[in-house]
């Protein structure tokens, strides 16, 4: 799973990094990974309700697992904004994208309080296993809602805590957070909740057990 460090890394300055130039079939080139077996990428893409030509963002993209799969989902006419607060991670991802000839991904250096995404242009934003790291979550959600077009979706997946009664700070220290807390955050930010999936991922392979909940929200037309 991709891990972020929003709590400890200095906010970056706004930067749209080098426009990276993918032929069709990038996922086929890299092959099936262990994470493909349990992450349910098809379910994530369906929740984002994206189509060929759409513009989407992978916030907290990390190593680019989902970025690469989204690049194929939106096609050559679409665009994926791969956002992370770590320049070193973006540099590594740029090299991977170049090796796969991917040309529809734009790398974005975000900050701890602003994803630095283009305003009012995105059809969907996804955050996988990174929301719990965002100490400035109110500002981050404001940035995301500004970036979404009316009707644009925000999909968040994260890890459920073993103790759902623990304080937010204790949950974050353990790299997890309850669906209920994030749902409250989204409503306060002005999102409407479309879907709740408390057990979106619940998979064991004999060695590891993977659990993630998923929330699907939408930006309303009332937001400027």
Coordinates of C-alpha atoms in Angstrom, one line a residue:
X1 CA 0.0 0.0 0.0
X2 CA 1.2 3.5 -0.7
X3 CA 2.1 5.4 2.4
X4 CA 2.2 9.2 2.7
X5 CA 3.9 11.5 5.2
X6 CA 1.7 14.6 5.2
X7 CA 2.1 15.0 8.9
X8 CA 5.9 15.5 8.8
X9 CA 7.0 16.7 5.4
X10 CA 7.3 20.4 4.6
X11 CA 4.8 21.7 2.2
X12 CA 6.1 22.0 -1.3
X13 CA 5.7 24.9 -3.6
X14 CA 3.1 24.6 -6.5
X15 CA 4.7 22.8 -9.3
X16 CA 3.4 20.9 -12.3
X17 CA 6.4 18.7 -13.1
X18 CA 7.5 17.5 -16.4
X19 CA 4.7 16.3 -18.7
X20 CA 5.6 12.7 -19.1
X21 CA 5.4 11.0 -22.4
X22 CA 2.0 5.9 -22.6
X23 CA 1.2 3.8 -25.3
X24 CA -1.8 1.6 -24.8
X25 CA -1.2 -1.5 -22.7
X26 CA 1.1 -0.1 -19.9
X27 CA -0.6 -2.3 -17.3
X28 CA 0.0 -5.3 -19.6
X29 CA 3.7 -4.3 -19.8
X30 CA 4.2 -4.2 -16.0
X31 CA 2.1 -7.4 -15.5
X32 CA -0.1 -8.4 -12.7
X33 CA 1.2 -7.6 -9.2
X34 CA 0.3 -9.0 -5.8
X35 CA -1.6 -5.7 -5.1
X36 CA -3.7 -6.3 -8.3
X37 CA -5.0 -9.4 -6.6
X38 CA -6.6 -7.7 -3.7
X39 CA -6.9 -3.9 -4.4
X40 CA -10.0 -4.2 -6.6
X41 CA -8.9 -1.5 -9.1
X42 CA -12.0 -2.2 -11.3
X43 CA -14.2 -1.3 -8.3
X44 CA -12.3 1.9 -7.7
X45 CA -12.5 3.0 -11.3
X46 CA -16.3 2.2 -11.3
X47 CA -16.8 4.2 -8.2
X48 CA -14.9 7.2 -9.8
X49 CA -17.4 6.9 -12.7
X50 CA -14.7 7.8 -15.2
X51 CA -14.7 7.4 -19.0
X52 CA -12.3 7.7 -21.9
X53 CA -11.1 11.3 -22.1
X54 CA -11.8 12.3 -18.5
X55 CA -9.4 14.3 -16.3
X56 CA -8.7 12.7 -12.9
X57 CA -6.2 13.0 -10.0
X58 CA -4.5 10.4 -7.9
X59 CA -3.8 12.4 -4.7
X60 CA -1.0 10.8 -2.6
X61 CA 0.0 8.8 -5.7
X62 CA 3.2 7.3 -4.1
X63 CA 4.8 4.8 -6.4
X64 CA 2.1 5.2 -9.0
X65 CA 0.3 1.8 -8.8
X66 CA -3.1 3.4 -9.3
X67 CA -1.8 6.2 -11.5
X68 CA -0.7 3.8 -14.2
X69 CA -4.0 2.0 -14.2
X70 CA -5.9 5.2 -14.3
X71 CA -3.9 6.4 -17.3
X72 CA -5.2 3.5 -19.2
X73 CA -8.8 4.0 -18.0
X74 CA -9.0 7.6 -19.2
X75 CA -7.2 6.8 -22.5
X76 CA -4.9 9.0 -24.7
X77 CA -7.4 11.9 -24.7
X78 CA -7.7 11.9 -20.9
X79 CA -5.3 13.2 -18.3
X80 CA -4.2 11.9 -14.9
X81 CA -2.7 14.3 -12.3
X82 CA -0.4 12.3 -10.1
X83 CA 0.0 14.3 -6.9
X84 CA 2.4 13.7 -4.0
X85 CA 4.2 15.9 -1.5
X86 CA 7.5 14.2 -2.0
X87 CA 9.6 15.3 -5.0
X88 CA 11.8 12.2 -4.7
X89 CA 8.8 10.0 -5.2
X90 CA 7.6 12.0 -8.2
X91 CA 11.1 11.7 -9.7
X92 CA 11.0 8.0 -9.4
X93 CA 7.5 7.8 -10.8
X94 CA 8.6 10.0 -13.8
X95 CA 11.3 7.4 -14.6
X96 CA 8.8 4.6 -14.5
X97 CA 6.3 6.4 -16.7
X98 CA 9.0 7.2 -19.2
X99 CA 10.0 3.5 -19.3
X100 CA 6.4 2.6 -20.1
X101 CA 6.0 5.4 -22.7
X102 CA 3.1 6.9 -20.7
X103 CA 2.1 10.3 -22.1
X104 CA -1.1 11.2 -20.4
X105 CA 0.1 11.7 -16.8
X106 CA 1.1 15.1 -15.3
X107 CA 3.1 15.0 -12.1
X108 CA 2.1 17.5 -9.4
X109 CA 4.1 18.5 -6.3
X110 CA 1.5 19.2 -3.7
X111 CA 1.7 20.7 -0.2
X112 CA 0.5 19.5 3.2
X113 CA -2.4 21.9 3.0
X114 CA -3.1 22.1 -0.8
X115 CA -2.9 19.5 -3.5
X116 CA -2.1 22.2 -6.1
X117 CA -4.5 20.7 -8.6
X118 CA -5.9 22.7 -11.6
X119 CA -9.2 24.4 -10.6
X120 CA -12.7 23.3 -11.7
X121 CA -11.4 20.8 -14.3
X122 CA -11.4 17.4 -12.8
X123 CA -14.0 14.7 -13.2
X124 CA -12.8 12.6 -10.3
X125 CA -10.2 12.5 -7.5
X126 CA -9.1 9.4 -5.6
X127 CA -7.1 9.1 -2.4
X128 CA -6.0 5.6 -1.5
X129 CA -4.4 4.9 2.0
X130 CA -3.2 8.5 2.4
X131 CA -6.1 10.5 3.9
X132 CA -5.2 9.4 7.4
X133 CA -1.8 11.1 7.0
X134 CA -3.3 14.5 6.1
X135 CA -3.2 16.6 9.2
X136 CA -4.4 19.6 7.2
X137 CA -7.3 17.6 5.9
X138 CA -9.8 20.6 5.9
X139 CA -7.5 22.6 3.6
X140 CA -6.8 19.6 1.5
X141 CA -10.5 18.9 1.0
X142 CA -11.0 22.6 0.1
X143 CA -8.4 22.3 -2.6
X144 CA -10.0 19.1 -3.9
X145 CA -13.4 20.6 -4.1
X146 CA -12.0 23.6 -6.0
X147 CA -10.4 21.2 -8.5
X148 CA -13.5 19.2 -9.2
X149 CA -16.0 20.2 -11.8
X150 CA -19.7 20.3 -10.7
X151 CA -20.8 16.7 -10.2
X152 CA -17.1 15.5 -9.9
X153 CA -16.5 12.7 -7.6
X154 CA -14.1 12.1 -4.7
X155 CA -13.3 8.5 -3.8
X156 CA -11.4 7.7 -0.6
X157 CA -10.1 4.4 0.5
X158 CA -8.4 3.9 3.9
X159 CA -7.7 1.4 6.6
X160 CA -10.2 0.7 9.4
X161 CA -8.8 0.9 12.9
X162 CA -8.8 -2.1 15.2
X163 CA -10.3 0.2 17.9
X164 CA -13.0 2.4 16.3
X165 CA -13.4 4.2 19.7
X166 CA -9.8 5.5 19.7
X167 CA -9.2 9.2 19.3
X168 CA -8.4 10.6 15.9
X169 CA -4.8 11.2 16.9
X170 CA -4.4 7.6 18.1
X171 CA -5.9 6.2 14.9
X172 CA -3.5 8.4 12.8
X173 CA -0.5 7.2 14.8
X174 CA -1.5 3.7 13.8
X175 CA -2.0 4.7 10.1
X176 CA -5.7 4.1 10.0
X177 CA -9.0 6.1 10.5
X178 CA -12.7 5.3 10.7
X179 CA -15.0 5.7 7.8
X180 CA -17.3 7.7 10.1
X181 CA -14.7 10.4 10.8
X182 CA -13.9 10.9 7.2
X183 CA -17.6 11.0 6.3
X184 CA -18.0 13.8 8.8
X185 CA -15.0 15.6 7.2
X186 CA -16.5 15.3 3.7
X187 CA -19.9 16.6 4.8
X188 CA -18.4 19.5 6.6
X189 CA -16.4 20.4 3.5
X190 CA -19.5 20.5 1.3
X191 CA -19.5 17.1 -0.3
X192 CA -22.6 14.9 -0.6
X193 CA -22.0 11.2 0.2
X194 CA -23.1 8.9 -2.6
X195 CA -21.9 5.5 -1.4
X196 CA -20.5 3.9 1.8
X197 CA -18.6 0.6 1.7
X198 CA -17.3 -0.3 5.1
X199 CA -15.9 -3.6 3.8
X200 CA -14.8 -2.7 0.3
X201 CA -11.6 -4.7 0.8
X202 CA -11.6 -7.7 3.1
X203 CA -9.1 -10.2 1.6
X204 CA -6.6 -12.7 2.9
X205 CA -4.0 -14.6 0.9
X206 CA -2.6 -16.8 3.7
X207 CA 0.2 -14.4 4.5
X208 CA -1.5 -11.0 4.6
X209 CA -5.0 -9.7 5.5
X210 CA -6.1 -6.5 3.6
X211 CA -8.9 -4.3 4.8
X212 CA -10.1 -1.0 3.4
X213 CA -13.3 0.9 3.5
X214 CA -14.4 3.2 0.7
X215 CA -16.4 6.4 0.5
X216 CA -17.8 7.9 -2.7
X217 CA -18.7 11.6 -2.5
X218 CA -19.7 14.3 -5.1
X219 CA -19.1 18.0 -5.4
X220 CA -22.3 19.9 -5.6
X221 CA -23.0 22.6 -8.2
X222 CA -23.5 25.1 -5.5
X223 CA -19.8 25.4 -4.9
X224 CA -18.1 28.2 -6.9

